[in-house]
Amino acid sequence: MAAEPHRIPGFITAGDLIKKETGTSAQDYIQAKVIDIAKERIFDNSKSISQVAYELGFRYPQHFTRLFKQRVGTTPNEYRSLN
């Protein structure tokens, strides 16, 4: 089996390790962890959803809202009011 042109044979990446340990891609794993943290921080009513998004490293709050809705099934505001 030929090595992929952009990979060094025998070299293991962090993504490879995460995939091996969790069964998901590094991106999926990281996004799941970010959403777990977001779910906790959303309940701090002294912070807006935008503030939570910025704290989690999102440059644009709408990107955070889109990811949250994809992962959780509701918007952050809906999640805050339902729980």
CSV table of N, CA and C in Angstrom, one decimal:
chain,number,residue,atom,x,y,z
A,1,MET,N,0.8,-1.2,0.0
A,1,MET,CA,0.0,0.0,0.0
A,1,MET,C,0.9,1.2,0.0
A,2,ALA,N,0.7,2.1,-0.9
A,2,ALA,CA,1.5,3.3,-1.1
A,2,ALA,C,1.1,4.3,0.0
A,3,ALA,N,2.0,5.1,0.5
A,3,ALA,CA,1.8,6.1,1.4
A,3,ALA,C,1.1,7.3,0.7
A,4,GLU,N,0.2,8.0,1.4
A,4,GLU,CA,-0.4,9.2,0.9
A,4,GLU,C,0.7,10.2,0.6
A,5,PRO,N,0.6,11.0,-0.4
A,5,PRO,CA,1.7,11.9,-0.8
A,5,PRO,C,2.0,12.9,0.2
A,6,HIS,N,1.1,13.3,1.0
A,6,HIS,CA,1.3,14.4,2.0
A,6,HIS,C,1.6,13.9,3.4
A,7,ARG,N,1.8,12.6,3.6
A,7,ARG,CA,2.0,12.0,4.9
A,7,ARG,C,3.4,11.3,4.9
A,8,ILE,N,4.0,11.3,6.0
A,8,ILE,CA,5.3,10.6,6.2
A,8,ILE,C,5.0,9.2,6.7
A,9,PRO,N,5.4,8.2,6.0
A,9,PRO,CA,5.2,6.8,6.5
A,9,PRO,C,5.6,6.7,8.0
A,10,GLY,N,4.7,6.1,8.8
A,10,GLY,CA,5.0,5.8,10.2
A,10,GLY,C,4.8,7.0,11.1
A,11,PHE,N,4.5,8.2,10.5
A,11,PHE,CA,4.2,9.3,11.3
A,11,PHE,C,2.8,9.4,11.8
A,12,ILE,N,2.5,9.5,13.0
A,12,ILE,CA,1.1,9.5,13.6
A,12,ILE,C,0.8,10.9,14.0
A,13,THR,N,-0.3,11.4,13.5
A,13,THR,CA,-0.8,12.8,13.8
A,13,THR,C,-1.7,12.7,15.0
A,14,ALA,N,-1.9,13.9,15.6
A,14,ALA,CA,-2.9,14.0,16.7
A,14,ALA,C,-4.3,13.6,16.3
A,15,GLY,N,-4.6,13.9,15.0
A,15,GLY,CA,-5.9,13.5,14.5
A,15,GLY,C,-6.0,12.0,14.4
A,16,ASP,N,-4.9,11.3,14.0
A,16,ASP,CA,-4.9,9.9,14.0
A,16,ASP,C,-5.2,9.3,15.4
A,17,LEU,N,-4.6,9.8,16.4
A,17,LEU,CA,-4.7,9.3,17.7
A,17,LEU,C,-6.1,9.6,18.2
A,18,ILE,N,-6.7,10.7,18.0
A,18,ILE,CA,-8.0,11.0,18.4
A,18,ILE,C,-9.0,10.0,17.7
A,19,LYS,N,-8.8,9.8,16.4
A,19,LYS,CA,-9.7,8.9,15.7
A,19,LYS,C,-9.6,7.5,16.3
A,20,LYS,N,-8.4,7.1,16.6
A,20,LYS,CA,-8.2,5.7,17.2
A,20,LYS,C,-8.8,5.6,18.5
A,21,GLU,N,-8.7,6.6,19.4
A,21,GLU,CA,-9.2,6.5,20.7
A,21,GLU,C,-10.7,6.8,20.8
A,22,THR,N,-11.3,7.7,20.0
A,22,THR,CA,-12.7,8.1,20.1
A,22,THR,C,-13.6,7.5,19.0
A,23,GLY,N,-13.0,7.2,17.9
A,23,GLY,CA,-13.8,6.7,16.8
A,23,GLY,C,-14.4,7.9,16.0
A,24,THR,N,-14.1,9.1,16.3
A,24,THR,CA,-14.5,10.3,15.6
A,24,THR,C,-13.3,11.1,15.1
A,25,SER,N,-13.6,12.0,14.2
A,25,SER,CA,-12.5,12.8,13.7
A,25,SER,C,-12.1,13.8,14.8
A,26,ALA,N,-10.9,14.4,14.6
A,26,ALA,CA,-10.5,15.4,15.6
A,26,ALA,C,-11.4,16.6,15.6
A,27,GLN,N,-11.9,17.0,14.4
A,27,GLN,CA,-12.8,18.1,14.3
A,27,GLN,C,-14.1,17.8,15.1
A,28,ASP,N,-14.7,16.6,14.9
A,28,ASP,CA,-15.9,16.3,15.6
A,28,ASP,C,-15.7,16.2,17.1
A,29,TYR,N,-14.6,15.7,17.5
A,29,TYR,CA,-14.3,15.6,18.9
A,29,TYR,C,-14.2,17.0,19.5
A,30,ILE,N,-13.5,17.8,18.9
A,30,ILE,CA,-13.3,19.2,19.4
A,30,ILE,C,-14.6,20.0,19.5
A,31,GLN,N,-15.4,19.8,18.4
A,31,GLN,CA,-16.6,20.5,18.3
A,31,GLN,C,-17.6,20.0,19.4
A,32,ALA,N,-17.6,18.7,19.7
A,32,ALA,CA,-18.4,18.2,20.8
A,32,ALA,C,-18.0,18.7,22.1
A,33,LYS,N,-16.7,18.8,22.4
A,33,LYS,CA,-16.2,19.4,23.6
A,33,LYS,C,-16.6,20.9,23.8
A,34,VAL,N,-16.5,21.6,22.7
A,34,VAL,CA,-16.9,23.0,22.7
A,34,VAL,C,-18.3,23.2,23.0
A,35,ILE,N,-19.2,22.3,22.4
A,35,ILE,CA,-20.6,22.4,22.7
A,35,ILE,C,-20.9,22.0,24.1
A,36,ASP,N,-20.2,21.0,24.7
A,36,ASP,CA,-20.4,20.7,26.1
A,36,ASP,C,-20.1,21.9,27.0
A,37,ILE,N,-19.0,22.6,26.7
A,37,ILE,CA,-18.7,23.8,27.5
A,37,ILE,C,-19.7,24.9,27.3
A,38,ALA,N,-20.2,25.0,26.1
A,38,ALA,CA,-21.2,26.0,25.8
A,38,ALA,C,-22.5,25.8,26.5
A,39,LYS,N,-22.9,24.5,26.6
A,39,LYS,CA,-24.1,24.2,27.3
A,39,LYS,C,-24.1,24.6,28.8
A,40,GLU,N,-22.9,24.6,29.4
A,40,GLU,CA,-22.8,25.0,30.8
A,40,GLU,C,-22.8,26.6,30.8
A,41,ARG,N,-22.0,27.2,30.0
A,41,ARG,CA,-21.9,28.7,30.0
A,41,ARG,C,-23.2,29.4,29.6
A,42,ILE,N,-24.0,28.8,28.8
A,42,ILE,CA,-25.2,29.4,28.4
A,42,ILE,C,-26.2,29.7,29.5
A,43,PHE,N,-26.1,29.0,30.6
A,43,PHE,CA,-26.9,29.2,31.8
A,43,PHE,C,-26.5,30.4,32.6
A,44,ASP,N,-25.4,31.0,32.3
A,44,ASP,CA,-25.0,32.2,33.0
A,44,ASP,C,-25.7,33.4,32.3
A,45,ASN,N,-26.9,33.7,32.9
A,45,ASN,CA,-27.7,34.8,32.3
A,45,ASN,C,-27.1,36.2,32.3
A,46,SER,N,-26.0,36.3,33.0
A,46,SER,CA,-25.3,37.6,33.0
A,46,SER,C,-24.6,37.8,31.7
A,47,LYS,N,-24.4,36.7,30.9
A,47,LYS,CA,-23.7,36.8,29.7
A,47,LYS,C,-24.6,36.6,28.5
A,48,SER,N,-24.4,37.4,27.4
A,48,SER,CA,-25.2,37.1,26.2
A,48,SER,C,-24.6,35.9,25.5
A,49,ILE,N,-25.4,35.4,24.6
A,49,ILE,CA,-25.0,34.3,23.7
A,49,ILE,C,-23.7,34.7,23.0
A,50,SER,N,-23.7,36.0,22.5
A,50,SER,CA,-22.5,36.5,21.8
A,50,SER,C,-21.3,36.4,22.7
A,51,GLN,N,-21.4,36.8,23.9
A,51,GLN,CA,-20.3,36.8,24.8
A,51,GLN,C,-19.8,35.3,25.0
A,52,VAL,N,-20.7,34.4,25.2
A,52,VAL,CA,-20.3,33.0,25.3
A,52,VAL,C,-19.6,32.5,24.0
A,53,ALA,N,-20.1,32.9,22.9
A,53,ALA,CA,-19.4,32.6,21.6
A,53,ALA,C,-18.0,33.1,21.5
A,54,TYR,N,-17.8,34.4,21.9
A,54,TYR,CA,-16.5,35.0,21.9
A,54,TYR,C,-15.6,34.3,22.9
A,55,GLU,N,-16.1,33.9,24.1
A,55,GLU,CA,-15.3,33.2,25.1
A,55,GLU,C,-14.8,31.9,24.6
A,56,LEU,N,-15.6,31.3,23.7
A,56,LEU,CA,-15.2,30.0,23.2
A,56,LEU,C,-14.4,30.0,21.9
A,57,GLY,N,-14.0,31.2,21.5
A,57,GLY,CA,-13.1,31.4,20.4
A,57,GLY,C,-13.7,31.7,19.1
A,58,PHE,N,-15.0,31.9,19.0
A,58,PHE,CA,-15.7,32.1,17.8
A,58,PHE,C,-15.5,33.6,17.4
A,59,ARG,N,-15.1,33.9,16.2
A,59,ARG,CA,-15.0,35.3,15.8
A,59,ARG,C,-16.3,35.9,15.5
A,60,TYR,N,-17.3,35.1,15.0
A,60,TYR,CA,-18.6,35.5,14.7
A,60,TYR,C,-19.6,34.7,15.5
A,61,PRO,N,-20.5,35.3,16.3
A,61,PRO,CA,-21.4,34.6,17.1
A,61,PRO,C,-22.4,33.8,16.2
A,62,GLN,N,-22.7,34.2,15.0
A,62,GLN,CA,-23.6,33.4,14.1
A,62,GLN,C,-23.0,32.1,13.8
A,63,HIS,N,-21.7,32.0,13.7
A,63,HIS,CA,-21.0,30.7,13.4
A,63,HIS,C,-21.2,29.7,14.6
A,64,PHE,N,-21.1,30.3,15.8
A,64,PHE,CA,-21.4,29.5,17.0
A,64,PHE,C,-22.8,29.0,17.0
A,65,THR,N,-23.8,29.9,16.7
A,65,THR,CA,-25.2,29.6,16.7
A,65,THR,C,-25.5,28.5,15.7
A,66,ARG,N,-24.9,28.6,14.6
A,66,ARG,CA,-25.1,27.5,13.5
A,66,ARG,C,-24.6,26.2,14.0
A,67,LEU,N,-23.3,26.1,14.5
A,67,LEU,CA,-22.8,24.9,15.0
A,67,LEU,C,-23.6,24.3,16.2
A,68,PHE,N,-24.0,25.2,17.1
A,68,PHE,CA,-24.8,24.7,18.2
A,68,PHE,C,-26.1,24.1,17.8
A,69,LYS,N,-26.8,24.8,16.8
A,69,LYS,CA,-28.0,24.2,16.3
A,69,LYS,C,-27.8,22.9,15.6
A,70,GLN,N,-26.7,22.8,14.8
A,70,GLN,CA,-26.4,21.5,14.1
A,70,GLN,C,-26.2,20.4,15.1
A,71,ARG,N,-25.5,20.7,16.2
A,71,ARG,CA,-25.1,19.7,17.2
A,71,ARG,C,-26.2,19.3,18.2
A,72,VAL,N,-27.0,20.4,18.6
A,72,VAL,CA,-27.9,20.2,19.7
A,72,VAL,C,-29.4,20.1,19.2
A,73,GLY,N,-29.7,20.8,18.1
A,73,GLY,CA,-31.0,20.7,17.6
A,73,GLY,C,-31.8,21.9,17.9
A,74,THR,N,-31.3,22.8,18.7
A,74,THR,CA,-32.0,24.1,19.0
A,74,THR,C,-30.9,25.2,19.0
A,75,THR,N,-31.4,26.4,18.9
A,75,THR,CA,-30.4,27.5,19.0
A,75,THR,C,-30.0,27.7,20.4
A,76,PRO,N,-28.9,28.4,20.7
A,76,PRO,CA,-28.5,28.6,22.1
A,76,PRO,C,-29.5,29.4,22.9
A,77,ASN,N,-30.2,30.3,22.3
A,77,ASN,CA,-31.3,31.0,23.0
A,77,ASN,C,-32.5,30.1,23.4
A,78,GLU,N,-32.8,29.2,22.4
A,78,GLU,CA,-33.9,28.2,22.7
A,78,GLU,C,-33.4,27.3,23.8
A,79,TYR,N,-32.2,26.8,23.8
A,79,TYR,CA,-31.7,25.9,24.8
A,79,TYR,C,-31.7,26.6,26.2
A,80,ARG,N,-31.3,27.9,26.2
A,80,ARG,CA,-31.3,28.6,27.5
A,80,ARG,C,-32.7,28.7,28.1
A,81,SER,N,-33.7,28.9,27.2
A,81,SER,CA,-35.0,29.1,27.7
A,81,SER,C,-35.7,27.8,28.1
A,82,LEU,N,-35.3,26.7,27.4
A,82,LEU,CA,-35.9,25.4,27.6
A,82,LEU,C,-35.4,24.7,28.9
A,83,ASN,N,-34.2,25.0,29.3
A,83,ASN,CA,-33.6,24.3,30.4
A,83,ASN,C,-33.4,25.2,31.6
